[in-house]
Amino acid sequence: MIAMEAGGARQLKVCVIGAGAMGSLFGGYLSAAGHEVWLVDTATGHADAIARQGLRIVEPNGEERVVRPRAVTDPRSVGPCDLVLVFVKSYHTRQAAASLAPLLAPSTVVLTLQNGLGNVDALAEEVPRSHLMAGTTGQGANVLGAGRIHHAGSGETLIGELDGAPTDRLRCLVEAFTDAGLHASASNNVQGVIWAKLLVNIAINPLTAILRVRNGRLLEMPEAVEIMKEAVDEGLAVASRAGVRVPLEDPWAHVRDVARRTGDNRSSMLQDVEMGRQTEIDVINGAVVREGSRLGVATPVNLALMHLVKCLEQIPLISCLRA
Ligand code: PAF
């Protein structure tokens, strides 16, 4: 397992699978903190730009800095790692999982901080569960161009073992992330943490994508707020029927608070729609609909949001922009 040393975590060899905005942000911060970081991204332009001139991170205060992780397009060139950080879009998780074997040593941790439900199970199809850890992050980022990202805002990263155990490797990762400036905490209820993030995503992501607005704008429209609240209530009913303990005192207040704190963000789903990319709707509202139907809980609002986003995915980008 990842070793703790006196004075904290040793230098880790880290491979980030999926170096979009969030993967690049985490890889960039860990690299700046002295860890050996490899970013793997199939978009050759981004990987080439980072390999040539470093990764440029524009911080929330406008300052720009350059960090120098390695960047490649094929994980086979990396070799075994201490930590594999999975940040691909959820519909690529299975494919990413199948490429991880060359990165795994007996002690390698594979950590997913992806949005949505089902990523752990998709990874577990190829990677023994003993390697897997999961969590969520409140960091926000977007890609400005090849080799350049915008750090839109900081937020807490929560990480946990699948069985909730307080292991040394968990402490080590929390410490490595926090030392690198990515404020992190350990959780003994990672399933609940993933659901808590899911409640945020089912309320904010589809509506920002459908209405083409930043997160904070939703709160200024009473009709949007009503839909958000209904989607969250359905999500909570499904979580409760599934026996998940969502670690939030007031989930609806939390969702509103995230929308307010990330008010200037363009949600990941809005970014996907604007770029003409497939969205993660299937593992966000789609996951609530699927779980609801499995457990006999009605989820009409989540179903409607899912259908609307699926319609958006079918409208070519140019007509979207004209609409
Ligand atoms: O997917 C996203 O964009 C983020 O998870 C969140 C929290 C909605 C902030 O933009």
Tab-separated table of C-alpha atoms and ligand atoms in Angstrom:
chain	number	residue	atom	x	y	z
A	1	MET	CA	0.000	0.000	0.000
A	2	ILE	CA	1.090	3.606	-0.424
A	3	ALA	CA	3.611	4.195	2.358
A	4	MET	CA	3.467	6.991	4.886
A	5	GLU	CA	6.842	8.334	5.915
A	6	ALA	CA	7.818	10.492	8.867
A	7	GLY	CA	6.754	14.017	7.960
A	8	GLY	CA	4.029	12.930	5.566
A	9	ALA	CA	3.469	11.202	2.270
A	10	ARG	CA	6.540	10.385	0.202
A	11	GLN	CA	6.807	11.445	-3.401
A	12	LEU	CA	4.163	9.514	-5.302
A	13	LYS	CA	4.136	8.329	-8.869
A	14	VAL	CA	0.717	9.375	-10.102
A	15	CYS	CA	-1.007	8.668	-13.401
A	16	VAL	CA	-4.095	10.719	-14.288
A	17	ILE	CA	-6.340	8.934	-16.781
A	18	GLY	CA	-8.401	11.563	-18.572
A	19	ALA	CA	-6.563	14.854	-18.488
A	20	GLY	CA	-9.483	17.136	-19.244
A	21	ALA	CA	-10.049	20.148	-17.017
A	22	MET	CA	-10.344	18.305	-13.681
A	23	GLY	CA	-7.702	15.671	-14.429
A	24	SER	CA	-5.255	18.366	-15.504
A	25	LEU	CA	-6.041	20.431	-12.409
A	26	PHE	CA	-5.338	17.559	-10.000
A	27	GLY	CA	-2.310	16.401	-11.995
A	28	GLY	CA	-0.995	19.955	-12.221
A	29	TYR	CA	-1.304	20.599	-8.485
A	30	LEU	CA	0.261	17.240	-7.531
A	31	SER	CA	3.100	17.842	-9.983
A	32	ALA	CA	3.744	21.334	-8.580
A	33	ALA	CA	3.965	19.720	-5.114
A	34	GLY	CA	6.844	17.497	-6.300
A	35	HIS	CA	5.056	14.240	-7.170
A	36	GLU	CA	5.919	12.439	-10.399
A	37	VAL	CA	2.778	12.985	-12.451
A	38	TRP	CA	1.847	11.519	-15.805
A	39	LEU	CA	-1.221	12.891	-17.565
A	40	VAL	CA	-2.796	10.495	-20.064
A	41	ASP	CA	-5.183	11.981	-22.562
A	42	THR	CA	-6.286	10.687	-25.925
A	43	ALA	CA	-6.618	14.278	-27.222
A	44	THR	CA	-3.175	14.515	-28.806
A	45	GLY	CA	-3.289	18.343	-29.020
A	46	HIS	CA	-3.615	18.766	-25.230
A	47	ALA	CA	-0.951	16.125	-24.405
A	48	ASP	CA	1.462	17.530	-27.041
A	49	ALA	CA	1.007	21.105	-25.808
A	50	ILE	CA	1.711	20.073	-22.194
A	51	ALA	CA	4.730	17.990	-23.219
A	52	ARG	CA	6.124	20.954	-25.217
A	53	GLN	CA	5.420	23.950	-23.008
A	54	GLY	CA	3.986	22.667	-19.725
A	55	LEU	CA	0.457	22.914	-18.353
A	56	ARG	CA	-0.754	26.471	-17.835
A	57	ILE	CA	-3.215	26.959	-14.973
A	58	VAL	CA	-5.147	30.210	-14.703
A	59	GLU	CA	-6.062	30.527	-11.025
A	60	PRO	CA	-9.361	32.017	-9.786
A	61	ASN	CA	-7.554	35.325	-9.045
A	62	GLY	CA	-6.370	35.533	-12.669
A	63	GLU	CA	-2.756	34.594	-11.976
A	64	GLU	CA	-1.320	32.135	-14.484
A	65	ARG	CA	1.334	29.581	-13.626
A	66	VAL	CA	3.073	26.847	-15.564
A	67	VAL	CA	3.574	23.362	-14.132
A	68	ARG	CA	5.343	20.468	-15.785
A	69	PRO	CA	3.695	17.065	-15.469
A	70	ARG	CA	4.552	14.558	-18.175
A	71	ALA	CA	1.820	14.109	-20.758
A	72	VAL	CA	1.270	11.110	-23.011
A	73	THR	CA	-1.551	9.587	-25.041
A	74	ASP	CA	-0.913	5.932	-24.167
A	75	PRO	CA	-0.862	4.625	-20.563
A	76	ARG	CA	1.437	1.775	-21.594
A	77	SER	CA	4.388	4.202	-21.621
A	78	VAL	CA	3.929	5.095	-17.916
A	79	GLY	CA	4.695	1.911	-15.930
A	80	PRO	CA	3.411	0.919	-12.468
A	81	CYS	CA	2.202	3.794	-10.252
A	82	ASP	CA	1.354	4.472	-6.605
A	83	LEU	CA	-1.846	6.251	-7.569
A	84	VAL	CA	-4.034	6.118	-10.668
A	85	LEU	CA	-6.529	8.947	-10.689
A	86	VAL	CA	-9.490	8.310	-13.007
A	87	PHE	CA	-11.078	11.437	-14.454
A	88	VAL	CA	-12.417	10.285	-17.825
A	89	LYS	CA	-16.029	11.059	-18.688
A	90	SER	CA	-18.153	8.344	-17.095
A	91	TYR	CA	-19.157	6.819	-20.451
A	92	HIS	CA	-15.443	6.044	-21.008
A	93	THR	CA	-14.828	4.471	-17.585
A	94	ARG	CA	-15.137	0.869	-18.806
A	95	GLN	CA	-12.731	1.492	-21.674
A	96	ALA	CA	-10.297	3.299	-19.334
A	97	ALA	CA	-10.510	0.433	-16.822
A	98	ALA	CA	-9.448	-2.009	-19.517
A	99	SER	CA	-6.250	-0.002	-20.106
A	100	LEU	CA	-5.109	0.117	-16.469
A	101	ALA	CA	-3.293	-3.246	-16.111
A	102	PRO	CA	0.204	-1.885	-17.026
A	103	LEU	CA	-0.163	0.818	-14.343
A	104	LEU	CA	-0.914	-1.573	-11.499
A	105	ALA	CA	1.548	-2.832	-8.911
A	106	PRO	CA	0.230	-4.840	-5.923
A	107	SER	CA	-0.024	-1.624	-3.864
A	108	THR	CA	-1.458	0.725	-6.505
A	109	VAL	CA	-4.536	2.733	-5.508
A	110	VAL	CA	-7.040	3.481	-8.280
A	111	LEU	CA	-9.139	6.462	-7.226
A	112	THR	CA	-12.222	7.738	-9.026
A	113	LEU	CA	-13.438	11.285	-8.346
A	114	GLN	CA	-15.758	11.275	-11.361
A	115	ASN	CA	-19.295	12.633	-11.378
A	116	GLY	CA	-22.250	10.267	-11.258
A	117	LEU	CA	-23.157	6.792	-10.116
A	118	GLY	CA	-21.635	3.520	-11.321
A	119	ASN	CA	-17.982	4.407	-11.902
A	120	VAL	CA	-16.698	2.129	-9.134
A	121	ASP	CA	-18.625	-0.838	-10.538
A	122	ALA	CA	-17.364	-0.093	-14.056
A	123	LEU	CA	-13.750	0.021	-12.801
A	124	ALA	CA	-14.289	-3.143	-10.752
A	125	GLU	CA	-15.018	-5.065	-13.948
A	126	GLU	CA	-11.275	-4.861	-14.737
A	127	VAL	CA	-9.518	-3.872	-11.497
A	128	PRO	CA	-9.674	-5.895	-8.243
A	129	ARG	CA	-11.768	-4.010	-5.674
A	130	SER	CA	-8.845	-4.044	-3.228
A	131	HIS	CA	-7.151	-1.411	-5.443
A	132	LEU	CA	-10.198	0.862	-5.618
A	133	MET	CA	-11.025	4.001	-3.685
A	134	ALA	CA	-13.686	6.594	-4.499
A	135	GLY	CA	-14.752	10.097	-3.682
A	136	THR	CA	-15.975	13.415	-4.950
A	137	THR	CA	-14.508	16.832	-5.461
A	138	GLY	CA	-15.873	20.336	-5.217
A	139	GLN	CA	-13.031	21.749	-7.319
A	140	GLY	CA	-14.142	23.464	-10.521
A	141	ALA	CA	-12.156	23.785	-13.738
A	142	ASN	CA	-12.547	24.185	-17.461
A	143	VAL	CA	-10.295	23.865	-20.480
A	144	LEU	CA	-9.278	27.159	-22.100
A	145	GLY	CA	-7.303	25.583	-24.940
A	146	ALA	CA	-4.629	22.954	-25.596
A	147	GLY	CA	-2.371	22.819	-22.546
A	148	ARG	CA	-4.244	25.580	-20.695
A	149	ILE	CA	-6.972	25.299	-18.041
A	150	HIS	CA	-8.926	27.654	-15.813
A	151	HIS	CA	-9.210	26.781	-12.124
A	152	ALA	CA	-12.729	28.121	-11.611
A	153	GLY	CA	-12.959	27.605	-7.860
A	154	SER	CA	-11.778	25.530	-4.931
A	155	GLY	CA	-13.868	23.084	-2.958
A	156	GLU	CA	-13.348	20.119	-0.702
A	157	THR	CA	-12.319	16.700	-2.015
A	158	LEU	CA	-13.699	13.743	-0.045
A	159	ILE	CA	-12.037	10.348	-0.373
A	160	GLY	CA	-12.824	6.985	1.181
A	161	GLU	CA	-12.214	3.267	1.123
A	162	LEU	CA	-15.136	1.338	-0.358
A	163	ASP	CA	-15.675	-0.435	2.989
A	164	GLY	CA	-15.247	2.768	5.020
A	165	ALA	CA	-12.043	1.609	6.739
A	166	PRO	CA	-9.649	4.297	8.054
A	167	THR	CA	-6.530	2.914	6.323
A	168	ASP	CA	-2.979	4.285	6.151
A	169	ARG	CA	-3.207	4.642	2.386
A	170	LEU	CA	-6.328	6.799	2.814
A	171	ARG	CA	-4.535	9.050	5.325
A	172	CYS	CA	-1.573	9.256	2.970
A	173	LEU	CA	-3.698	10.333	0.005
A	174	VAL	CA	-5.620	12.922	2.022
A	175	GLU	CA	-2.320	14.335	3.216
A	176	ALA	CA	-0.724	14.333	-0.252
A	177	PHE	CA	-3.747	16.126	-1.755
A	178	THR	CA	-3.990	18.655	1.060
A	179	ASP	CA	-0.225	19.365	1.000
A	180	ALA	CA	-0.560	19.981	-2.730
A	181	GLY	CA	-3.266	22.618	-2.117
A	182	LEU	CA	-6.207	20.372	-2.990
A	183	HIS	CA	-8.018	20.496	0.347
A	184	ALA	CA	-9.072	16.891	1.069
A	185	SER	CA	-10.740	14.914	3.871
A	186	ALA	CA	-11.336	11.238	4.544
A	187	SER	CA	-14.845	9.814	4.564
A	188	ASN	CA	-16.078	6.512	6.033
A	189	ASN	CA	-19.269	6.740	3.954
A	190	VAL	CA	-18.100	7.161	0.404
A	191	GLN	CA	-21.338	5.835	-1.091
A	192	GLY	CA	-23.241	8.544	0.808
A	193	VAL	CA	-20.712	11.147	-0.326
A	194	ILE	CA	-21.198	10.120	-3.965
A	195	TRP	CA	-24.979	10.418	-3.545
A	196	ALA	CA	-24.590	13.841	-1.916
A	197	LYS	CA	-22.675	15.024	-4.991
A	198	LEU	CA	-25.221	13.300	-7.238
A	199	LEU	CA	-28.019	15.378	-5.666
A	200	VAL	CA	-26.071	18.527	-6.581
A	201	ASN	CA	-25.459	17.318	-10.117
A	202	ILE	CA	-29.078	16.218	-10.815
A	203	ALA	CA	-30.297	19.691	-9.846
A	204	ILE	CA	-27.641	21.914	-11.431
A	205	ASN	CA	-26.190	20.127	-14.448
A	206	PRO	CA	-29.200	19.420	-16.692
A	207	LEU	CA	-30.859	22.780	-16.068
A	208	THR	CA	-27.694	24.789	-16.749
A	209	ALA	CA	-27.249	22.797	-19.982
A	210	ILE	CA	-30.884	23.177	-21.096
A	211	LEU	CA	-31.123	26.870	-20.197
A	212	ARG	CA	-27.482	27.701	-21.169
A	213	VAL	CA	-26.823	29.561	-17.946
A	214	ARG	CA	-24.131	29.562	-15.277
A	215	ASN	CA	-24.892	27.749	-12.013
A	216	GLY	CA	-25.801	30.848	-9.998
A	217	ARG	CA	-28.335	32.120	-12.539
A	218	LEU	CA	-30.596	29.131	-11.766
A	219	LEU	CA	-31.285	30.511	-8.309
A	220	GLU	CA	-32.651	33.735	-9.800
A	221	MET	CA	-35.456	31.874	-11.619
A	222	PRO	CA	-38.213	30.586	-9.275
A	223	GLU	CA	-39.393	28.037	-11.854
A	224	ALA	CA	-35.892	26.609	-12.194
A	225	VAL	CA	-35.554	26.478	-8.404
A	226	GLU	CA	-38.818	24.518	-8.195
A	227	ILE	CA	-37.607	21.953	-10.729
A	228	MET	CA	-34.261	21.656	-8.909
A	229	LYS	CA	-36.052	21.035	-5.609
A	230	GLU	CA	-38.330	18.380	-7.134
A	231	ALA	CA	-35.357	16.596	-8.730
A	232	VAL	CA	-33.543	16.601	-5.375
A	233	ASP	CA	-36.619	15.306	-3.491
A	234	GLU	CA	-36.893	12.412	-5.955
A	235	GLY	CA	-33.167	11.694	-5.605
A	236	LEU	CA	-33.457	11.659	-1.826
A	237	ALA	CA	-36.417	9.267	-1.954
A	238	VAL	CA	-34.407	6.888	-4.159
A	239	ALA	CA	-31.313	7.136	-1.922
A	240	SER	CA	-33.409	6.425	1.141
A	241	ARG	CA	-35.090	3.386	-0.483
A	242	ALA	CA	-31.612	2.151	-1.524
A	243	GLY	CA	-30.484	2.360	2.108
A	244	VAL	CA	-27.888	5.058	1.394
A	245	ARG	CA	-27.135	7.451	4.270
A	246	VAL	CA	-26.606	10.843	2.596
A	247	PRO	CA	-24.264	12.757	4.928
A	248	LEU	CA	-26.060	16.117	4.648
A	249	GLU	CA	-28.135	17.742	7.368
A	250	ASP	CA	-30.252	19.691	4.888
A	251	PRO	CA	-29.647	18.365	1.345
A	252	TRP	CA	-31.755	21.025	-0.391
A	253	ALA	CA	-29.957	23.855	1.449
A	254	HIS	CA	-26.662	22.201	0.436
A	255	VAL	CA	-27.638	22.083	-3.245
A	256	ARG	CA	-28.627	25.763	-3.210
A	257	ASP	CA	-25.422	26.610	-1.408
A	258	VAL	CA	-23.290	24.831	-4.033
A	259	ALA	CA	-25.166	26.621	-6.841
A	260	ARG	CA	-24.493	29.932	-5.066
A	261	ARG	CA	-20.817	29.222	-4.272
A	262	THR	CA	-20.136	28.000	-7.834
A	263	GLY	CA	-22.368	30.730	-9.262
A	264	ASP	CA	-19.879	31.762	-11.967
A	265	ASN	CA	-19.164	28.166	-13.095
A	266	ARG	CA	-20.341	26.782	-16.361
A	267	SER	CA	-21.321	23.290	-15.195
A	268	SER	CA	-19.579	20.332	-16.791
A	269	MET	CA	-22.805	19.427	-18.597
A	270	LEU	CA	-23.199	22.934	-19.995
A	271	GLN	CA	-19.583	22.741	-21.206
A	272	ASP	CA	-20.288	19.357	-22.832
A	273	VAL	CA	-23.344	20.679	-24.645
A	274	GLU	CA	-21.521	23.827	-25.769
A	275	MET	CA	-18.691	21.680	-27.158
A	276	GLY	CA	-21.121	19.329	-28.927
A	277	ARG	CA	-19.927	16.431	-26.706
A	278	GLN	CA	-21.925	13.579	-25.224
A	279	THR	CA	-23.015	14.483	-21.671
A	280	GLU	CA	-22.914	12.417	-18.466
A	281	ILE	CA	-26.716	12.526	-18.144
A	282	ASP	CA	-26.945	8.701	-18.035
A	283	VAL	CA	-24.956	8.456	-14.784
A	284	ILE	CA	-26.524	11.593	-13.248
A	285	ASN	CA	-30.322	11.997	-13.670
A	286	GLY	CA	-30.332	8.723	-15.648
A	287	ALA	CA	-28.899	6.892	-12.634
A	288	VAL	CA	-31.675	8.233	-10.377
A	289	VAL	CA	-34.286	7.129	-12.919
A	290	ARG	CA	-32.752	3.636	-13.213
A	291	GLU	CA	-32.369	3.179	-9.459
A	292	GLY	CA	-35.883	4.579	-8.911
A	293	SER	CA	-37.388	2.133	-11.374
A	294	ARG	CA	-35.442	-0.766	-9.780
A	295	LEU	CA	-36.668	0.192	-6.302
A	296	GLY	CA	-40.213	1.287	-7.191
A	297	VAL	CA	-39.731	5.037	-6.586
A	298	ALA	CA	-41.296	7.442	-9.117
A	299	THR	CA	-38.830	9.932	-10.646
A	300	PRO	CA	-40.795	11.909	-13.291
A	301	VAL	CA	-38.793	15.136	-12.968
A	302	ASN	CA	-35.445	13.389	-13.344
A	303	LEU	CA	-36.860	11.442	-16.296
A	304	ALA	CA	-37.999	14.648	-18.028
A	305	LEU	CA	-34.614	16.317	-17.409
A	306	MET	CA	-32.844	13.252	-18.771
A	307	HIS	CA	-34.997	13.210	-21.907
A	308	LEU	CA	-34.483	16.927	-22.525
A	309	VAL	CA	-30.693	16.601	-22.272
A	310	LYS	CA	-30.780	13.568	-24.556
A	311	CYS	CA	-32.699	15.716	-27.082
A	312	LEU	CA	-30.021	18.417	-26.752
A	313	GLU	CA	-27.352	15.829	-27.541
A	314	GLN	CA	-29.128	15.125	-30.818
A	315	ILE	CA	-29.232	18.744	-31.972
A	316	PRO	CA	-26.126	19.560	-34.012
A	317	LEU	CA	-23.996	22.244	-32.386
A	318	ILE	CA	-24.578	24.885	-35.050
A	319	SER	CA	-28.377	24.669	-34.776
A	320	CYS	CA	-28.060	24.850	-30.966
A	321	LEU	CA	-26.158	28.084	-31.304
A	322	ARG	CA	-28.721	29.486	-33.731
A	323	ALA	CA	-31.666	28.386	-31.571
B	1	PAF	O1	-20.385	19.047	-12.812
B	1	PAF	C1	-20.148	20.179	-12.357
B	1	PAF	O2	-20.032	21.182	-13.079
B	1	PAF	C2	-19.923	20.322	-10.858
B	1	PAF	O3	-20.035	19.042	-10.278
B	1	PAF	C3	-20.827	21.336	-10.143
B	1	PAF	C4	-20.768	21.081	-8.664
B	1	PAF	C5	-22.248	21.262	-10.629
B	1	PAF	C6	-20.277	22.732	-10.286
B	1	PAF	O4	-20.290	23.253	-11.563
